C-alpha positions as a Markdown table, in Angstrom:
| # | Residue | x | y | z |
|---|---|---|---|---|
| 1 | Met | 113.1 | 132.6 | 25.8 |
| 2 | Ser | 110.9 | 135.5 | 24.7 |
| 3 | Gly | 108.1 | 137.1 | 26.7 |
| 4 | Ile | 105.9 | 140.0 | 27.1 |
| 5 | Ile | 104.6 | 142.2 | 30.0 |
| 6 | Gly | 100.8 | 142.2 | 30.6 |
| 7 | Lys | 98.1 | 142.8 | 33.1 |
| 8 | Lys | 95.6 | 140.3 | 34.6 |
| 9 | Val | 92.1 | 141.1 | 33.5 |
| 10 | Gly | 90.2 | 138.3 | 35.2 |
| 11 | Met | 89.0 | 134.7 | 34.9 |
| 12 | Thr | 86.4 | 133.0 | 32.7 |
| 13 | Ser | 85.9 | 129.6 | 31.2 |
| 14 | Leu | 85.9 | 128.0 | 27.7 |
| 15 | Phe | 84.6 | 124.8 | 26.3 |
| 16 | Asn | 87.0 | 122.6 | 24.3 |
| 17 | Asp | 86.2 | 120.3 | 21.4 |
| 18 | Glu | 85.3 | 117.5 | 23.8 |
| 19 | Gly | 82.8 | 119.7 | 25.6 |
| 20 | Lys | 84.9 | 120.0 | 28.7 |
| 21 | Asn | 84.6 | 123.3 | 30.6 |
| 22 | Ile | 88.2 | 124.7 | 31.1 |
| 23 | Pro | 88.8 | 127.5 | 33.7 |
| 24 | Cys | 91.1 | 130.1 | 32.2 |
| 25 | Thr | 92.6 | 133.6 | 32.7 |
| 26 | Val | 92.4 | 136.6 | 30.4 |
| 27 | Ile | 95.6 | 138.6 | 30.2 |
| 28 | Glu | 96.1 | 141.9 | 28.4 |
| 29 | Ala | 99.5 | 141.3 | 27.0 |
| 30 | Gly | 101.3 | 144.3 | 25.6 |
| 31 | Pro | 101.8 | 146.1 | 23.3 |
| 32 | Cys | 105.3 | 146.6 | 24.7 |
| 33 | Val | 108.1 | 148.8 | 23.5 |
| 34 | Val | 111.8 | 147.9 | 23.2 |
| 35 | Thr | 113.5 | 150.4 | 25.5 |
| 36 | Gln | 117.0 | 148.9 | 25.8 |
| 37 | Ile | 119.1 | 146.2 | 24.1 |
| 38 | Arg | 121.8 | 144.4 | 26.0 |
| 39 | Thr | 124.8 | 143.1 | 24.0 |
| 40 | Val | 127.7 | 140.8 | 24.8 |
| 41 | Glu | 130.2 | 143.4 | 23.8 |
| 42 | Lys | 128.8 | 146.1 | 26.0 |
| 43 | Asp | 127.1 | 144.3 | 28.9 |
| 44 | Gly | 128.5 | 140.8 | 28.8 |
| 45 | Tyr | 125.1 | 139.1 | 28.0 |
| 46 | Thr | 122.3 | 139.4 | 25.6 |
| 47 | Ala | 118.9 | 140.7 | 26.6 |
| 48 | Val | 116.0 | 142.9 | 25.6 |
| 49 | Gln | 114.3 | 145.4 | 27.9 |
| 50 | Leu | 110.6 | 146.0 | 27.4 |
| 51 | Gly | 108.4 | 148.8 | 28.7 |
| 52 | Tyr | 104.6 | 148.5 | 29.2 |
| 53 | Glu | 101.7 | 150.9 | 30.0 |
| 54 | Glu | 101.9 | 154.6 | 29.7 |
| 55 | Ala | 103.1 | 156.6 | 32.7 |
| 56 | Lys | 102.7 | 160.3 | 33.5 |
| 57 | Glu | 105.7 | 162.3 | 32.6 |
| 58 | Lys | 105.5 | 164.3 | 35.9 |
| 59 | Asn | 105.7 | 161.0 | 37.8 |
| 60 | Thr | 108.8 | 159.8 | 35.9 |
| 61 | Ala | 112.3 | 160.5 | 37.3 |
| 62 | Ala | 114.6 | 162.6 | 35.1 |
| 63 | Pro | 117.1 | 159.8 | 34.4 |
| 64 | Leu | 114.2 | 157.6 | 33.2 |
| 65 | Lys | 112.9 | 160.4 | 31.0 |
| 66 | Gly | 116.3 | 160.4 | 29.2 |
| 67 | His | 116.2 | 156.6 | 29.0 |
| 68 | Phe | 112.8 | 156.6 | 27.3 |
| 69 | Ser | 113.5 | 159.5 | 25.0 |
| 70 | Lys | 116.6 | 157.7 | 23.8 |
| 71 | Ala | 114.3 | 154.8 | 22.8 |
| 72 | Gly | 112.0 | 157.3 | 21.1 |
| 73 | Thr | 109.0 | 156.4 | 23.3 |
| 74 | Ser | 106.9 | 157.9 | 26.1 |
| 75 | Pro | 107.5 | 157.0 | 29.7 |
| 76 | Lys | 106.3 | 153.6 | 30.8 |
| 77 | Arg | 105.1 | 152.2 | 34.2 |
| 78 | Lys | 106.7 | 148.8 | 34.0 |
| 79 | Leu | 110.2 | 147.7 | 32.7 |
| 80 | Val | 111.2 | 144.1 | 32.5 |
| 81 | Glu | 114.4 | 142.6 | 31.0 |
| 82 | Phe | 114.1 | 139.3 | 29.0 |
| 83 | Lys | 117.3 | 137.3 | 28.7 |
| 84 | Tyr | 118.0 | 135.1 | 25.7 |
| 85 | Phe | 115.4 | 137.0 | 23.6 |
| 86 | Pro | 115.3 | 135.4 | 20.1 |
| 87 | Asp | 116.7 | 137.7 | 17.3 |
| 88 | Ala | 117.8 | 140.2 | 20.0 |
| 89 | Glu | 120.5 | 141.5 | 17.6 |
| 90 | Glu | 117.9 | 142.4 | 15.1 |
| 91 | Lys | 115.7 | 144.3 | 17.5 |
| 92 | Gln | 115.8 | 148.1 | 17.4 |
| 93 | Leu | 114.9 | 150.7 | 20.1 |
| 94 | Gly | 111.3 | 151.6 | 19.8 |
| 95 | Asp | 110.2 | 148.3 | 18.2 |
| 96 | Ile | 106.7 | 147.1 | 19.3 |
| 97 | Ile | 106.2 | 143.6 | 20.8 |
| 98 | Asp | 102.6 | 142.4 | 20.9 |
| 99 | Val | 100.5 | 139.2 | 21.4 |
| 100 | Thr | 101.4 | 138.0 | 17.9 |
| 101 | Val | 104.6 | 136.5 | 19.4 |
| 102 | Phe | 102.4 | 133.7 | 20.8 |
| 103 | Glu | 100.5 | 131.0 | 19.0 |
| 104 | Glu | 97.3 | 129.2 | 20.1 |
| 105 | Gly | 98.0 | 125.8 | 21.5 |
| 106 | Glu | 101.6 | 126.5 | 22.8 |
| 107 | Tyr | 102.5 | 126.6 | 26.5 |
| 108 | Val | 103.7 | 129.6 | 28.5 |
| 109 | Asp | 104.9 | 130.4 | 32.0 |
| 110 | Val | 103.2 | 133.3 | 33.8 |
| 111 | Ala | 104.8 | 135.1 | 36.8 |
| 112 | Gly | 103.2 | 137.7 | 39.1 |
| 113 | Thr | 102.9 | 138.9 | 42.6 |
| 114 | Ser | 100.5 | 136.8 | 44.7 |
| 115 | Lys | 97.7 | 138.4 | 46.7 |
| 116 | Gly | 98.8 | 139.5 | 50.1 |
| 117 | Lys | 97.0 | 137.7 | 53.0 |
| 118 | Gly | 98.6 | 139.6 | 55.9 |
| 119 | Phe | 99.7 | 137.8 | 59.1 |
| 120 | Gln | 98.2 | 134.3 | 59.1 |
| 121 | Gly | 98.4 | 131.3 | 61.3 |
| 122 | Val | 99.9 | 127.9 | 60.6 |
| 123 | Met | 96.7 | 126.2 | 59.4 |
| 124 | Lys | 96.1 | 128.8 | 56.6 |
| 125 | Arg | 99.7 | 129.4 | 55.8 |
| 126 | His | 101.1 | 125.9 | 55.9 |
| 127 | Gly | 98.1 | 123.6 | 56.0 |
| 128 | Phe | 98.6 | 122.3 | 59.6 |
| 129 | Gly | 95.9 | 120.0 | 60.9 |
| 130 | Gly | 95.6 | 121.6 | 64.2 |
| 131 | Val | 96.2 | 120.3 | 67.7 |
| 132 | Gly | 94.3 | 117.1 | 68.5 |
| 133 | Gly | 90.5 | 117.0 | 68.0 |
| 134 | Ala | 87.6 | 118.9 | 69.5 |
| 135 | Thr | 87.6 | 116.7 | 72.6 |
| 136 | His | 90.1 | 115.9 | 75.4 |
| 137 | Gly | 89.9 | 119.4 | 76.9 |
| 138 | Gln | 91.3 | 121.3 | 73.9 |
| 139 | His | 89.3 | 124.4 | 74.7 |
| 140 | Asn | 90.7 | 127.2 | 72.5 |
| 141 | Arg | 93.9 | 125.4 | 71.1 |
| 142 | Leu | 92.4 | 123.8 | 68.0 |
| 143 | Arg | 94.3 | 126.0 | 65.5 |
| 144 | Ala | 97.6 | 126.2 | 67.5 |
| 145 | Pro | 100.9 | 125.0 | 66.0 |
| 146 | Gly | 101.7 | 122.6 | 68.9 |
| 147 | Ser | 105.1 | 121.8 | 70.2 |
| 148 | Leu | 108.2 | 123.2 | 68.4 |
| 149 | Gly | 110.2 | 120.1 | 69.3 |
| 150 | Ala | 113.3 | 121.8 | 70.8 |
| 151 | Ala | 114.8 | 121.0 | 74.2 |
| 152 | Ser | 117.9 | 122.1 | 76.0 |
| 153 | Trp | 119.7 | 121.4 | 72.7 |
| 154 | Pro | 119.6 | 123.5 | 70.6 |
| 155 | Gly | 117.7 | 125.7 | 73.0 |
| 156 | Arg | 116.3 | 127.8 | 70.1 |
| 157 | Val | 114.0 | 127.5 | 67.1 |
| 158 | Phe | 115.6 | 126.5 | 63.9 |
| 159 | Lys | 115.5 | 129.0 | 61.0 |
| 160 | Gly | 112.9 | 128.2 | 58.5 |
| 161 | Lys | 110.5 | 126.6 | 61.0 |
| 162 | Lys | 107.0 | 126.6 | 59.7 |
| 163 | Met | 105.2 | 129.1 | 61.9 |
| 164 | Ala | 102.7 | 131.9 | 61.7 |
| 165 | Gly | 103.7 | 135.0 | 59.8 |
| 166 | Arg | 103.2 | 137.2 | 56.7 |
| 167 | Met | 101.6 | 135.3 | 53.9 |
| 168 | Gly | 101.3 | 136.2 | 50.2 |
| 169 | Gly | 102.7 | 139.2 | 48.4 |
| 170 | Glu | 105.5 | 137.0 | 46.9 |
| 171 | Arg | 106.6 | 136.4 | 43.3 |
| 172 | Val | 105.0 | 133.3 | 42.0 |
| 173 | Lys | 105.5 | 131.6 | 38.6 |
| 174 | Ile | 102.9 | 129.2 | 37.2 |
| 175 | Gln | 104.4 | 126.9 | 34.5 |
| 176 | Asn | 103.0 | 125.2 | 31.4 |
| 177 | Leu | 99.7 | 127.1 | 30.9 |
| 178 | Gln | 98.2 | 126.5 | 27.5 |
| 179 | Val | 97.3 | 129.5 | 25.3 |
| 180 | Leu | 93.7 | 128.8 | 24.4 |
| 181 | Lys | 92.8 | 132.0 | 22.5 |
| 182 | Ile | 94.5 | 135.1 | 21.1 |
| 183 | Tyr | 92.7 | 138.3 | 20.3 |
| 184 | Pro | 95.2 | 140.6 | 18.5 |
| 185 | Glu | 92.8 | 143.5 | 18.1 |
| 186 | Gln | 92.3 | 143.8 | 21.9 |
| 187 | Asn | 95.8 | 142.6 | 22.8 |
| 188 | Leu | 94.3 | 139.8 | 24.8 |
| 189 | Ile | 95.4 | 136.2 | 25.3 |
| 190 | Val | 93.5 | 133.5 | 27.2 |
| 191 | Val | 95.5 | 130.9 | 29.1 |
| 192 | Ser | 94.3 | 127.8 | 30.9 |
| 193 | Gly | 94.2 | 127.7 | 34.7 |
| 194 | Ser | 94.8 | 130.5 | 37.2 |
| 195 | Val | 97.5 | 133.2 | 37.3 |
| 196 | Pro | 98.9 | 134.7 | 40.5 |
| 197 | Gly | 97.9 | 138.2 | 41.5 |
| 198 | Ala | 94.8 | 140.4 | 41.8 |
| 199 | Lys | 92.8 | 141.8 | 38.9 |
| 200 | Gly | 94.7 | 144.6 | 37.2 |
| 201 | Ser | 98.1 | 143.5 | 38.5 |
| 202 | Phe | 101.2 | 143.2 | 36.3 |
| 203 | Val | 102.2 | 139.7 | 35.1 |
| 204 | Ile | 105.1 | 138.5 | 32.9 |
| 205 | Val | 104.3 | 135.9 | 30.2 |
| 206 | Asp | 107.3 | 133.8 | 29.1 |
| 207 | Lys | 107.4 | 131.2 | 26.3 |
């Protein structure tokens, strides 16, 4: 499984050969730099660590400065490790990984951090239908969760009960998005469908 670190640019739409309008997301993918190579002999597994987007040196911790200088590159804002990277043994520190690792028509998985919604009720957070209808004296209880269903046993609320609480701001992976277009000059790929996160947020594209 190989991949690349990118940034969500925004959404648009494309027409396919049948004239169907397909919603899609534009991702600025790479270029990424190989900053570390994990080996079975040294680490017990095989992986490749990639760095993405320039970071100010004054905002980089001293240990990380040494880490990047060993790879012969400038400090990066985002580091991600990809396990089972193909040809990991042949990669060298400082190698550049760009959008050319993808091909138009193949399918990828995109992971990111979903938009934070703050503290939300059960209807928005879990899709509850609300208590009863607008009649029968409901007054201001239309969006309430209703009974929690517990009695003298167990005398408490079970863990994991669907209730109001913090919503969003979680890692979400969307699978099987088709790569519709690749623009190597601008380091852009266009994938079908939506991708988690706000515009400008980091995403991880796996193939």
